[in-house]
Coordinates of C-alpha atoms and ligand atoms in Angstrom, one line a residue:
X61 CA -19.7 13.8 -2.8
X62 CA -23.0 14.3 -0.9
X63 CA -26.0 15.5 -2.2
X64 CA -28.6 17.1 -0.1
X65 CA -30.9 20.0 -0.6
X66 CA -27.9 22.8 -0.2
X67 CA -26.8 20.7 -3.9
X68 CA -23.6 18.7 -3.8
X69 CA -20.9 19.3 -1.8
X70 CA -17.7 17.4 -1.1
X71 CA -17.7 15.8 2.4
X72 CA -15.0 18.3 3.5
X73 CA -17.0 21.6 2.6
X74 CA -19.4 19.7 4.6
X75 CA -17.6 19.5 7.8
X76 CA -16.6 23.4 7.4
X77 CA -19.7 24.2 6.9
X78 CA -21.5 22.5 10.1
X79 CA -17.9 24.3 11.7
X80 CA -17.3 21.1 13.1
X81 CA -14.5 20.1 11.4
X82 CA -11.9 19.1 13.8
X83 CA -14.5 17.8 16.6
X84 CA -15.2 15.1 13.7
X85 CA -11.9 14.4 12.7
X86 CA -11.2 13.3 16.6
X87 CA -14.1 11.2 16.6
X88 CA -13.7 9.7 13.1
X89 CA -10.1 8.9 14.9
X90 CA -11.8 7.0 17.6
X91 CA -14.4 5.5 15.9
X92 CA -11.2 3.8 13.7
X93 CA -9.8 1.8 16.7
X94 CA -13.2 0.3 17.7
X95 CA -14.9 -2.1 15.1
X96 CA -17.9 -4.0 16.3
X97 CA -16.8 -7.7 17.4
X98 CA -17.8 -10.0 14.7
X99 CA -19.3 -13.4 16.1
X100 CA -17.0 -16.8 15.9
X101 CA -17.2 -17.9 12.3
X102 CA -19.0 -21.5 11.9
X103 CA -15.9 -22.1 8.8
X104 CA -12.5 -22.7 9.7
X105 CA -9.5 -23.9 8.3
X106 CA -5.6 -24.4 9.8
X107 CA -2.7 -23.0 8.3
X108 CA 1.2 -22.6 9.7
X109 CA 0.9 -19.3 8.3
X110 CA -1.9 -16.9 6.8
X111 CA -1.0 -13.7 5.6
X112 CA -3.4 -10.5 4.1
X113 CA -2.7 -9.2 0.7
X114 CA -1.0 -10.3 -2.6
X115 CA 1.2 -7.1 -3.3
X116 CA 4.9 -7.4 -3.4
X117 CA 5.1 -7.7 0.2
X118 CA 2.4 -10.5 0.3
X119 CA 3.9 -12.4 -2.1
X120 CA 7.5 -12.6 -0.8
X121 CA 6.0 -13.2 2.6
X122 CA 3.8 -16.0 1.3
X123 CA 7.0 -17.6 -0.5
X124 CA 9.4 -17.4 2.3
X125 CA 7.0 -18.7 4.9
X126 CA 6.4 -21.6 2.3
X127 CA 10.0 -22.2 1.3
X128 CA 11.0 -22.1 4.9
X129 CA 8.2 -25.2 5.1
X130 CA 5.2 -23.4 6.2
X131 CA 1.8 -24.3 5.2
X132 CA 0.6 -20.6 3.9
X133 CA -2.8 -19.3 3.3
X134 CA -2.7 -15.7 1.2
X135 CA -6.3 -13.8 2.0
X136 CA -6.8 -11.5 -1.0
X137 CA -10.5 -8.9 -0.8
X138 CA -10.1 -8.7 -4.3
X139 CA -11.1 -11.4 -6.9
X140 CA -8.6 -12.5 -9.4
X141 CA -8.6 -9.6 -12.2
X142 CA -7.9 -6.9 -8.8
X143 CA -5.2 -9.2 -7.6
X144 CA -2.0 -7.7 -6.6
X145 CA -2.6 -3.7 -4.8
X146 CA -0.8 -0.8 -5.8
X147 CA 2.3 -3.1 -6.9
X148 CA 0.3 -4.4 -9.5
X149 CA 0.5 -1.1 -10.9
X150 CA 4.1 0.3 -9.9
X151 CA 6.8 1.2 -12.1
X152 CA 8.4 -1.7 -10.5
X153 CA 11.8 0.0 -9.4
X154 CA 13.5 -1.4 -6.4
X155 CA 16.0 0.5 -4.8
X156 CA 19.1 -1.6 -3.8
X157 CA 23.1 -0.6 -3.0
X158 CA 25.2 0.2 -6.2
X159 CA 27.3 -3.0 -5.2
X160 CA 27.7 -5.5 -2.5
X161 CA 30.9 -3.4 -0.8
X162 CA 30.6 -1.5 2.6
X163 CA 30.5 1.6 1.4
X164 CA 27.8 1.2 -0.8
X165 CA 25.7 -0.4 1.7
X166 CA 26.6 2.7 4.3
X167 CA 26.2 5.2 1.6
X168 CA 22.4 3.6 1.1
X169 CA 21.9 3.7 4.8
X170 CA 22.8 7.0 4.5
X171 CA 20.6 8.4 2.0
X172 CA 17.5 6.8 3.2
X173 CA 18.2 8.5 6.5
X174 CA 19.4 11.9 4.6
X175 CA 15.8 11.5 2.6
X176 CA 13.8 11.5 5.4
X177 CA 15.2 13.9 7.4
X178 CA 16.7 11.6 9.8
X179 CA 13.2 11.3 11.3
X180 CA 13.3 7.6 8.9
X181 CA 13.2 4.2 11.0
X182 CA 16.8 4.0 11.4
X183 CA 17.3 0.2 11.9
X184 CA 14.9 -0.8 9.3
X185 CA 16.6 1.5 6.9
X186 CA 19.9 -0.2 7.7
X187 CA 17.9 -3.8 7.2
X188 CA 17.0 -2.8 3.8
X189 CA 20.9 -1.5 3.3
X190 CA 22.3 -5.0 4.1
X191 CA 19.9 -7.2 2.8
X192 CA 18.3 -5.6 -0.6
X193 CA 21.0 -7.2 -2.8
X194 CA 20.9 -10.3 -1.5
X195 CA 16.6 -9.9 -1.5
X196 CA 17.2 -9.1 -5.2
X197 CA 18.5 -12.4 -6.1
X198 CA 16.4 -14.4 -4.3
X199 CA 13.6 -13.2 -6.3
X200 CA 15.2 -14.0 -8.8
X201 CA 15.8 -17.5 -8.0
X202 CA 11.8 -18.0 -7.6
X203 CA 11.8 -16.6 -11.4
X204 CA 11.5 -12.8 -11.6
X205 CA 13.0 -11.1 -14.0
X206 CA 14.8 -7.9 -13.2
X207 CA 17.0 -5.3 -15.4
X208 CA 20.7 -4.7 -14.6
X209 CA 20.7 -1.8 -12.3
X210 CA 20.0 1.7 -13.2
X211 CA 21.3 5.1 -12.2
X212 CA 18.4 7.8 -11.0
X213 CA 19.6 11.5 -10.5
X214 CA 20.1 12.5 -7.6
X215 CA 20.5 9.0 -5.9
X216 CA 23.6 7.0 -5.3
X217 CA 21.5 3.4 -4.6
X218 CA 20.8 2.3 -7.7
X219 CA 17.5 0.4 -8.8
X220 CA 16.6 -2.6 -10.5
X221 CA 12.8 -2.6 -12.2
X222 CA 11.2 -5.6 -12.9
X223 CA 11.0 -6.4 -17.1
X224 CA 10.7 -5.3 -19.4
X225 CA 11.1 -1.9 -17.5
X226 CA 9.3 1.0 -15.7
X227 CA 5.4 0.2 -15.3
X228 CA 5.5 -2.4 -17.2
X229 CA 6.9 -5.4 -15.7
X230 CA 5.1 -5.9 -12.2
X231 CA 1.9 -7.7 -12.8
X232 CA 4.4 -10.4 -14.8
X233 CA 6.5 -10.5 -11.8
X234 CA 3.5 -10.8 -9.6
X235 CA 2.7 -13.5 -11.4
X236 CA 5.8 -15.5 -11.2
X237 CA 5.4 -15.2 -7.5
X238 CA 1.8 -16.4 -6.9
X239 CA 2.4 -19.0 -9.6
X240 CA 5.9 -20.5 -7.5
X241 CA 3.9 -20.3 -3.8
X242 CA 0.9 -22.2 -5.5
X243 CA 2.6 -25.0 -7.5
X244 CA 4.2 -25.6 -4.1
X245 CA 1.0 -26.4 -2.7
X246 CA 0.7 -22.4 -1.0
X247 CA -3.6 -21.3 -1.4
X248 CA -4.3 -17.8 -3.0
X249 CA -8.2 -17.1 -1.0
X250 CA -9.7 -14.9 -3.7
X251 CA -12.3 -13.0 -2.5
X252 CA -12.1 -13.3 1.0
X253 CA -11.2 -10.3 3.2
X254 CA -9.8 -10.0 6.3
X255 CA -11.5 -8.2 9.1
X256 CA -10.3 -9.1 12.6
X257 CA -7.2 -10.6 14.0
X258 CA -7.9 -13.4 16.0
X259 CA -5.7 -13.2 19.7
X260 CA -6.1 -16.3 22.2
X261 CA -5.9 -16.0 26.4
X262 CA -2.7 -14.8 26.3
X263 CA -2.6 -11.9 23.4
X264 CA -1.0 -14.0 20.6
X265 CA -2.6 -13.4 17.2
X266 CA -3.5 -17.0 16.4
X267 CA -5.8 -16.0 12.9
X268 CA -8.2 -14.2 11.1
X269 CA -11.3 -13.9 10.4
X270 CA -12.3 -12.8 6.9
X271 CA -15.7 -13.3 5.3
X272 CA -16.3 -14.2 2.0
X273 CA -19.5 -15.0 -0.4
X274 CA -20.8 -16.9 2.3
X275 CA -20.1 -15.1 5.6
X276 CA -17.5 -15.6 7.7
X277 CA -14.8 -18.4 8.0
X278 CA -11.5 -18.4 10.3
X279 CA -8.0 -18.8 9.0
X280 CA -6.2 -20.0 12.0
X281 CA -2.5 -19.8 12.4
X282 CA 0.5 -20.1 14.6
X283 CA 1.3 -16.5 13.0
X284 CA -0.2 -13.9 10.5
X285 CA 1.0 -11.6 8.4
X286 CA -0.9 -8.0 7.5
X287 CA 0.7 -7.1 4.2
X288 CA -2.7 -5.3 3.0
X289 CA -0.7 -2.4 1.7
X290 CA -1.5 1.6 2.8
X291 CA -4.6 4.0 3.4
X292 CA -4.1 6.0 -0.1
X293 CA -7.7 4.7 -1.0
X294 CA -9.1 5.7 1.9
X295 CA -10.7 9.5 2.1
X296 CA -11.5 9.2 5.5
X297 CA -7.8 8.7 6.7
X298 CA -6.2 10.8 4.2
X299 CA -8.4 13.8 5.7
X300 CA -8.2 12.6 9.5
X301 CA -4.2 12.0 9.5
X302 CA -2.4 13.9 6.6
X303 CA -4.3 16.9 5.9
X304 CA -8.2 18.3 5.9
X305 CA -7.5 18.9 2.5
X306 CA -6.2 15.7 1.3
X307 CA -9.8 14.4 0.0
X308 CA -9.5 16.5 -3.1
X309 CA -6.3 15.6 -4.0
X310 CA -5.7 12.6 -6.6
X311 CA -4.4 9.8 -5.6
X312 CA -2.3 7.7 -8.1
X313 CA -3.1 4.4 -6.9
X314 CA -5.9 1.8 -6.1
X315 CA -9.0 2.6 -4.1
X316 CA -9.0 -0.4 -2.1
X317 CA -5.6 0.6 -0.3
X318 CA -8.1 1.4 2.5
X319 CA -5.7 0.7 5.7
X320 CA -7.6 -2.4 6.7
X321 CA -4.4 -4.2 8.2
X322 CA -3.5 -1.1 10.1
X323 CA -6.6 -0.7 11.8
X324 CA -6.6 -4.5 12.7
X325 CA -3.3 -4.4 14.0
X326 CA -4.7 -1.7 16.1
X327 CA -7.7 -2.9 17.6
X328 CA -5.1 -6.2 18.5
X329 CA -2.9 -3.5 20.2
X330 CA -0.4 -2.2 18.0
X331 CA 1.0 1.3 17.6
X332 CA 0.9 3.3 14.7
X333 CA 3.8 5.5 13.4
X334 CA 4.5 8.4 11.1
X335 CA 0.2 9.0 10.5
X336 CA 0.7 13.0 10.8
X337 CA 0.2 15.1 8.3
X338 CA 2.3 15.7 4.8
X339 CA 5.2 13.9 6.0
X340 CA 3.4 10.9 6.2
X341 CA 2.6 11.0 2.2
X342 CA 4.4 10.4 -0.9
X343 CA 3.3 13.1 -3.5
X344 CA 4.1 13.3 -7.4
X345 CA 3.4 15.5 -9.8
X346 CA 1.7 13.7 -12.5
X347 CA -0.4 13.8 -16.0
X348 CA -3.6 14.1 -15.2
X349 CA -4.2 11.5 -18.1
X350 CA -2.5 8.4 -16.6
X351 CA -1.8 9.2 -12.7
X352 CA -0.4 5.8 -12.1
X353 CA 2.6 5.7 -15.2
X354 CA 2.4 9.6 -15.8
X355 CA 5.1 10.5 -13.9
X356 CA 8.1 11.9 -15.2
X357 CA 10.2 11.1 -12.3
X358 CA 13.4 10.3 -13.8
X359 CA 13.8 13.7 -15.5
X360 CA 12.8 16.0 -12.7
X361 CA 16.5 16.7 -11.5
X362 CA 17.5 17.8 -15.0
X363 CA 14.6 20.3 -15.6
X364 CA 13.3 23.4 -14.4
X365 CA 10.3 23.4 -12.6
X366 CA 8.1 26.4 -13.6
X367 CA 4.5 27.5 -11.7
X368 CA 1.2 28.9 -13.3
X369 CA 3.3 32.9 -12.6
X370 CA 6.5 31.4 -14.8
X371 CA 8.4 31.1 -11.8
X372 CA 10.5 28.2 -10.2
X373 CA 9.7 26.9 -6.9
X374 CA 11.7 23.8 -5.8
X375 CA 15.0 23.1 -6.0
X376 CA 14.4 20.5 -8.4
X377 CA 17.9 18.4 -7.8
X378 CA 16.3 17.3 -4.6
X379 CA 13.9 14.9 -7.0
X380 CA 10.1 13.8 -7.3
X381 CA 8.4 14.1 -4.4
X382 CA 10.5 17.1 -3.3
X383 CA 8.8 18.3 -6.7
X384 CA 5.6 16.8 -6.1
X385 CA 5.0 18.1 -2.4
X386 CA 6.1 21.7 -3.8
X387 CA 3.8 21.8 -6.4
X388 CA 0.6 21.6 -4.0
X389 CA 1.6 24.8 -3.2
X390 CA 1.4 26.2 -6.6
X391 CA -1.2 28.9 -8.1
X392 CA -3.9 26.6 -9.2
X393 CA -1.5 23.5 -8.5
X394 CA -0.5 23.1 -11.7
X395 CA 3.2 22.7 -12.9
X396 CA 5.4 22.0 -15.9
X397 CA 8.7 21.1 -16.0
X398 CA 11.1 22.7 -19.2
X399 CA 14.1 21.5 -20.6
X400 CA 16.0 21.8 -23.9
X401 CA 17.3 20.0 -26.9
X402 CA 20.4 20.0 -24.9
X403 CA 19.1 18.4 -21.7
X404 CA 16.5 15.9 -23.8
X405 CA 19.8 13.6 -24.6
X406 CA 20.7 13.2 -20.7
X407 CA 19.6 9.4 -19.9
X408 CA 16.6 10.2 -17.3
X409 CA 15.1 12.8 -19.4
X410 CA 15.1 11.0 -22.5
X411 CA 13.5 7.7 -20.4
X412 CA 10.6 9.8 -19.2
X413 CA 10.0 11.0 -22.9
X414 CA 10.1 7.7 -24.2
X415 CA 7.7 6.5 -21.3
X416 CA 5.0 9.6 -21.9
X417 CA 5.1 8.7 -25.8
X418 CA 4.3 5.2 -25.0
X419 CA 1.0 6.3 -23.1
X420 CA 0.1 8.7 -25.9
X421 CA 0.4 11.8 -23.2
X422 CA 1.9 14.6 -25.3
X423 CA 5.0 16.9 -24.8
X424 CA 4.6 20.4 -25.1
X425 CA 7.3 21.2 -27.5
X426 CA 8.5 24.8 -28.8
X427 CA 11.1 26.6 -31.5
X428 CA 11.5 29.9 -29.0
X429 CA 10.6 30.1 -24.7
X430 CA 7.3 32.8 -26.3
X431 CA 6.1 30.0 -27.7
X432 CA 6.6 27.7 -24.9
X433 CA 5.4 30.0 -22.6
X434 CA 2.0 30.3 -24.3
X435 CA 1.5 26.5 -24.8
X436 CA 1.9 26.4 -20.8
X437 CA -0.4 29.3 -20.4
X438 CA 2.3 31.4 -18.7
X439 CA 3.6 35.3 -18.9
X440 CA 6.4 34.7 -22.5
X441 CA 8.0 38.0 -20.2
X442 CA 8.2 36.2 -17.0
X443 CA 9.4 32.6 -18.5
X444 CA 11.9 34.9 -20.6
X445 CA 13.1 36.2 -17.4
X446 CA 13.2 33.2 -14.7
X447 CA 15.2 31.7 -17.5
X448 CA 18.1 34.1 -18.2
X449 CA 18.3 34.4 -14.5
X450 CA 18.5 31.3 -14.1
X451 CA 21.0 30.7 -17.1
X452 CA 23.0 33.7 -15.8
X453 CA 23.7 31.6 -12.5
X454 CA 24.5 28.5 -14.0
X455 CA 28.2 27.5 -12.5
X456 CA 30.3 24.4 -12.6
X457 CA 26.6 21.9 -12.8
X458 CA 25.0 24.0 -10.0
X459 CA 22.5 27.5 -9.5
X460 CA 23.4 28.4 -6.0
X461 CA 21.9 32.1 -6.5
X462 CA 19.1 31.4 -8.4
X463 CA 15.9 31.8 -6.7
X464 CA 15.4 29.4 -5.5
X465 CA 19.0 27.6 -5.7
X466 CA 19.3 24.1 -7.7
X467 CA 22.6 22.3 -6.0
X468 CA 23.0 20.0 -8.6
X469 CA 22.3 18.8 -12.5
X470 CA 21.9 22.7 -13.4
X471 CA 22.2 23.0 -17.3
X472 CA 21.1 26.3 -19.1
X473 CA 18.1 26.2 -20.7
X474 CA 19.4 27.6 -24.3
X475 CA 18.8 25.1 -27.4
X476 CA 16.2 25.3 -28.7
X477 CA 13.7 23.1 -29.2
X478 CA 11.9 23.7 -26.0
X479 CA 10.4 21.5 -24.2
X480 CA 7.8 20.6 -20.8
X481 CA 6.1 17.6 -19.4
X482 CA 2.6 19.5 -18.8
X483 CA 0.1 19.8 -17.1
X484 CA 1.6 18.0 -14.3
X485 CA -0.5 18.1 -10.3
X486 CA 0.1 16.5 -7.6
X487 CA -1.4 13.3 -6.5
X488 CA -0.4 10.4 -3.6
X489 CA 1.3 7.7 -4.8
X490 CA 1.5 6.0 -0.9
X491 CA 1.1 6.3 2.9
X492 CA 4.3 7.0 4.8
X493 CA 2.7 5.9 7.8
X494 CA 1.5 2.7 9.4
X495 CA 2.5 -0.4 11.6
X496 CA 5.0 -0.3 14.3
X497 CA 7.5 -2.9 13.6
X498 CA 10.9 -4.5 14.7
X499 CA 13.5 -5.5 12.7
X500 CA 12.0 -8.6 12.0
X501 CA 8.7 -7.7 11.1
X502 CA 6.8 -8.0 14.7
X503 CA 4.3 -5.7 15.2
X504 CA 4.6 -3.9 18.1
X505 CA 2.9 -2.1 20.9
X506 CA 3.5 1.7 22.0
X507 CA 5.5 0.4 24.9
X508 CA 7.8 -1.7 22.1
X509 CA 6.4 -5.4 23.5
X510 CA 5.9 -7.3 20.6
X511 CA 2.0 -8.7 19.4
X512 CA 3.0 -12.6 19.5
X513 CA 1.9 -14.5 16.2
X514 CA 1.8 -11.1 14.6
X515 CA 3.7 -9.5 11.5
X516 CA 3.2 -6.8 9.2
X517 CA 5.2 -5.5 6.0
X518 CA 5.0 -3.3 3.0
X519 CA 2.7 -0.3 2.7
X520 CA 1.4 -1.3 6.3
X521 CA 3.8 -0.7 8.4
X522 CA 4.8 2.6 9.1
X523 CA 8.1 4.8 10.3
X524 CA 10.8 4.1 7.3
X525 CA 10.3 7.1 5.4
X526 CA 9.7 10.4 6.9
X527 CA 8.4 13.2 4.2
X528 CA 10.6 12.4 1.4
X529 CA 11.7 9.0 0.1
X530 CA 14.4 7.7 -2.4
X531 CA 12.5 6.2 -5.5
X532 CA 12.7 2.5 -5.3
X533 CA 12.0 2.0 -1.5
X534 CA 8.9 1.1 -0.9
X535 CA 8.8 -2.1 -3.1
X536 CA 12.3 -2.8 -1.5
X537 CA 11.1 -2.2 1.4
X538 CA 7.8 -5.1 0.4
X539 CA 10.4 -7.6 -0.6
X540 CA 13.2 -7.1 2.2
X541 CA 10.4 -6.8 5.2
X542 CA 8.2 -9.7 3.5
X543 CA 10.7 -12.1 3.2
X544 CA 11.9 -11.8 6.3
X545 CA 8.1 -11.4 8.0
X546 CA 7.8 -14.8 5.9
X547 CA 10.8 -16.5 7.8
X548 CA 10.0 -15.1 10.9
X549 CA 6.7 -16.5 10.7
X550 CA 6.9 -20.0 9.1
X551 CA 9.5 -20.5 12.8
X552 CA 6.5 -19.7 15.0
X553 CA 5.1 -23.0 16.9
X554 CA 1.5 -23.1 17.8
X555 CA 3.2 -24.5 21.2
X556 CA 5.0 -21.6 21.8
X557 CA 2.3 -18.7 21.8
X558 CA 1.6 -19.2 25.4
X559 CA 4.6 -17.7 26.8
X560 CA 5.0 -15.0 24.0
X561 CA 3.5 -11.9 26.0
X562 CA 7.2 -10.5 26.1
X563 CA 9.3 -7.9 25.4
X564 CA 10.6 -7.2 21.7
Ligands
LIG110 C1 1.5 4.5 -9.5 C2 2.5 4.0 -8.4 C3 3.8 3.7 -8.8 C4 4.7 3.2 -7.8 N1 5.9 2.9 -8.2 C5 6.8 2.4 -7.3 C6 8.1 2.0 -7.7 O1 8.5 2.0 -8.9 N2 8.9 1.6 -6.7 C7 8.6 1.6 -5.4 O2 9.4 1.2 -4.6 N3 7.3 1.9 -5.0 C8 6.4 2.3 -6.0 N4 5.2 2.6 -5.6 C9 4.8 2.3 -4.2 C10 4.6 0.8 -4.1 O3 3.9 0.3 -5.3 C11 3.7 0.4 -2.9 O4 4.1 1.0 -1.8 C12 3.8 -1.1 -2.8 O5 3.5 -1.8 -4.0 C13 2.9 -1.6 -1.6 O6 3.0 -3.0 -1.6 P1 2.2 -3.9 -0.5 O7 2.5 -5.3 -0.9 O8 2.6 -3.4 0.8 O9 0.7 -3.5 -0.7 P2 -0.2 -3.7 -2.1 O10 0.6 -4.0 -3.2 O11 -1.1 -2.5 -2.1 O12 -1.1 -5.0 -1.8 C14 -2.0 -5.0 -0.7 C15 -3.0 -6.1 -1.1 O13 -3.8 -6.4 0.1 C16 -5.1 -6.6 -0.3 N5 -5.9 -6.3 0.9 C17 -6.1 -5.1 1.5 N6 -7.0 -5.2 2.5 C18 -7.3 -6.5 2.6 C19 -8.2 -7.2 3.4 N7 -8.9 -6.6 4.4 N8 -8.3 -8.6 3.2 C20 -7.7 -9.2 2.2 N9 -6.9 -8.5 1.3 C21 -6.7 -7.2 1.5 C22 -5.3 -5.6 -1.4 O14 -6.4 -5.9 -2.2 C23 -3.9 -5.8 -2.2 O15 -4.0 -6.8 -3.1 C24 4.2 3.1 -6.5 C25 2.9 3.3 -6.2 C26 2.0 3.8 -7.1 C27 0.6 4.0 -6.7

């Protein structure tokens, strides 16, 4: 907010009001690929290996560099107690194939793609559907500790969550990780945040220079990876590349997920993918009273999704974010979503209970829909009615003709008590879009050519998911792309970055 002598106004009222809105956003886009040139830092240290952030995609980076004999250096902005980005905070659910067969790996290839529309990175969605199993039990073997693989409707990859379970187990498992790279001799640099990719004569990234308490210092290296996670924290970007709007929406996780890798990977040349508008966001609709863990994502499928007019408005087999992005669109964007006694027992329903009782956010529960209706401050008459409609179209698990149709998980709302997660609005849980990459974690120019010496994984890079996502990707995505950004890396000789200026 900004406060000058017309009172406060938000920065986007702002821009509307000078009429200038999109002239700015141009510029503000500009004005992002050119950062002043910081002068040669007096500090500097060698490493095999220096890559930006300590989120899931940092970490397995960091460990696979290290295991694959690499001498690593892990630039963190924050200090110790910040330590570990929006996957410090995540429910922790990685999405992997229901088994090792061929089908299962081709029917997780397949949803991925189905998810996003087919407009999803298709090779890097078939990396993640070979190699997410066997990503699993490597982390294991550095000691995380995972749960036997759960079922979420709607899905047919199943996830594993780090323990004890949803939003609980990550910063533990974070832990693990920094604890294995640093007993091997790996440095955490607390503090310390990256601001420019070093590139020598011949366009290899050979390092970066972060400043820290005392100014600036250079982390040299025959490669670097940008794990720095997405732009979520980051008003200006939200409002320049998803929507002119998106500045007064919440957003679910930390404020320093401010895009700082993408931008460097940008002034060293690399394209960015997937940065327009809504399909480039991940969107939930969450408790107002914990945005992070407040999301009943495991019983949307079951439920009935019911606006401010007591109307439904998604189909709500198609999940979360389908949910979520739907929901912006609602009077007042507010939502609940109702179920029965009936529907409470069904596995995913009663896990989101149990997670909303743990964080003290209430249920709205009622003996008749009148009731229900009043405690989510809707018409009893036009709740009474999108039920029995709805109830009346019921048929073998699905509502074709309801309005709109549910194609799966359709069970009548009938016995009572009643039931609805509420108030529930939307709010970004991540950025869709991001670094250019190849299959193994180069970064990558519009043209395709490959940045020598540099990587990028996680949050960062962009182009895997396109509007919708299957729950469980992203940190699969951190741990598949990392650990193999961390191999690709730890091979890189300082003596071969002068012949790198290639083709990818
Ligand atoms: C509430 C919530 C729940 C989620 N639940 C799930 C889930 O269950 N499953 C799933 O797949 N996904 C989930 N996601 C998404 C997922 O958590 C993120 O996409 C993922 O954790 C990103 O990991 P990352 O390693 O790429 O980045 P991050 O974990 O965000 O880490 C980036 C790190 O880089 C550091 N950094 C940034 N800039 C700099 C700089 N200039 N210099 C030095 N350091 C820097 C940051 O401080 C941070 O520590 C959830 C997201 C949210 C918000």
């Amino acid at each position: 907010m900004e406060k000058g002598k017309f009172g406060t106004v938000n920065r986007r009222q702002f821009i509307r009001g000078l009429g200038l809105g999109a002239g700015l956003l141009t510029i503000g886009k500009i004005d992002m690929a050119q950062a002043a040139l910081l002068p040669k830092a007096k500090r500097s240290e060698k490493f095999n290996v220096v890559v930006i952030g300590t989120g899931l995609a940092g970490m397995a980076a960091a460990n696979a560099a290290q295991n694959a004999g690499a001498k690593v250096a892990v630039l963190e902005k924050m200090g110790e107690k910040g330590v570990g980005g929006n996957s410090a905070l995540a429910g922790g659910l990685i999405a992997i194939p229901r088994d090792g067969s061929r089908e299962a790996k081709e029917e997780y290839f397949e949803d991925f793609m189905k998810k996003s529309s087919g407009k999803g990175n298709a090779v890097l969605s078939r990396v993640l559907a070979e190699q997410s199993l066997d990503a699993v039990e490597w982390l294991k073997s550095l000691g995380a500790e995972l749960t036997a693989p759960i079922t979420v409707a709607g899905y047919r990859v199943k996830c594993v969550i780090f323990k004890p379970g949803a939003y609980k187990g990550m910063p533990k498992g974070l832990e693990t990780l920094r604890a294995n790279l640093t007993k091997k001799g790996g440095k955490i640099i607390y503090e310390t945040k990256a601001k420019q990719l070093i590139m020598n004569e011949y366009g290899a990234v050979v390092g970066v220079r972060a400043e820290d308490a005392a100014g600036l210092k250079d982390y040299l290296g025959d490669a670097v990876i940008i794990a720095s996670g997405g732009y979520g924290g980051n008003r200006e970007m939200l409002e320049t590349f998803v929507d002119p709007n998106a500045d007064d929406m919440m957003v679910r996780g930390v404020k320093t997920a401010t895009g700082d890798g993408l931008n460097m990977a940008r002034e060293a040349g690399a394209m960015w993918v997937n940065m327009g508008g809504m399909a480039s966001v991940h969107v939930a609709a969450v408790s107002a009273k914990n945005t992070a863990a407040g999301n009943p994502f495991m019983a949307v499928a079951y439920t009935l999704g019911i606006n401010k007019e007591g109307k439904r408005y998604v189909d709500e087999s198609l999940g979360y974010v389908a949910n979520g992005k739907a929901s912006m669109k609602q009077p007042v964007q507010t939502v609940a979503l109702i179920f029965d006694e009936e529907i409470k027992k069904q596995p995913g329903v009663a896990a989101s209970v149990k997670q909303f009782e743990g964080l003290g956010i209430d249920i709205v529960s009622a003996d008749t829909i009148s009731e229900l209706a009043t405690k989510i401050g809707v018409s009893a008459t036009a709740l009474d009615k999108t039920i029995a409609d709805f109830n009346a179209a019921v048929k073998d698990g699905k509502a074709l003709d309801a309005q709109p149709a549910k194609a799966a998980f359709a069970y009548k709302i009938e016995k009572p008590k009643f039931y609805a997660f509420y108030p529930l609005s939307p709010g970004i849980t991540l950025t869709f879009g991001g670094i250019k990459t190849t299959e193994k974690a180069q970064a990558q120019e519009a043209d395709g050519k490959v940045i020598s010496g540099l990587y990028a994984s996680g949050e960062c890079a962009g182009g895997l998911y396109y509007e919708d996502y299957i729950g469980g990707a992203s940190l699969a995505n951190c741990l598949v792309m990392g650990r193999i950004a961390g191999q690709q890396a730890a091979a890189v000789k300082g003596s071969e970055k002068k012949n790198k200026a290639k083709k990818g």
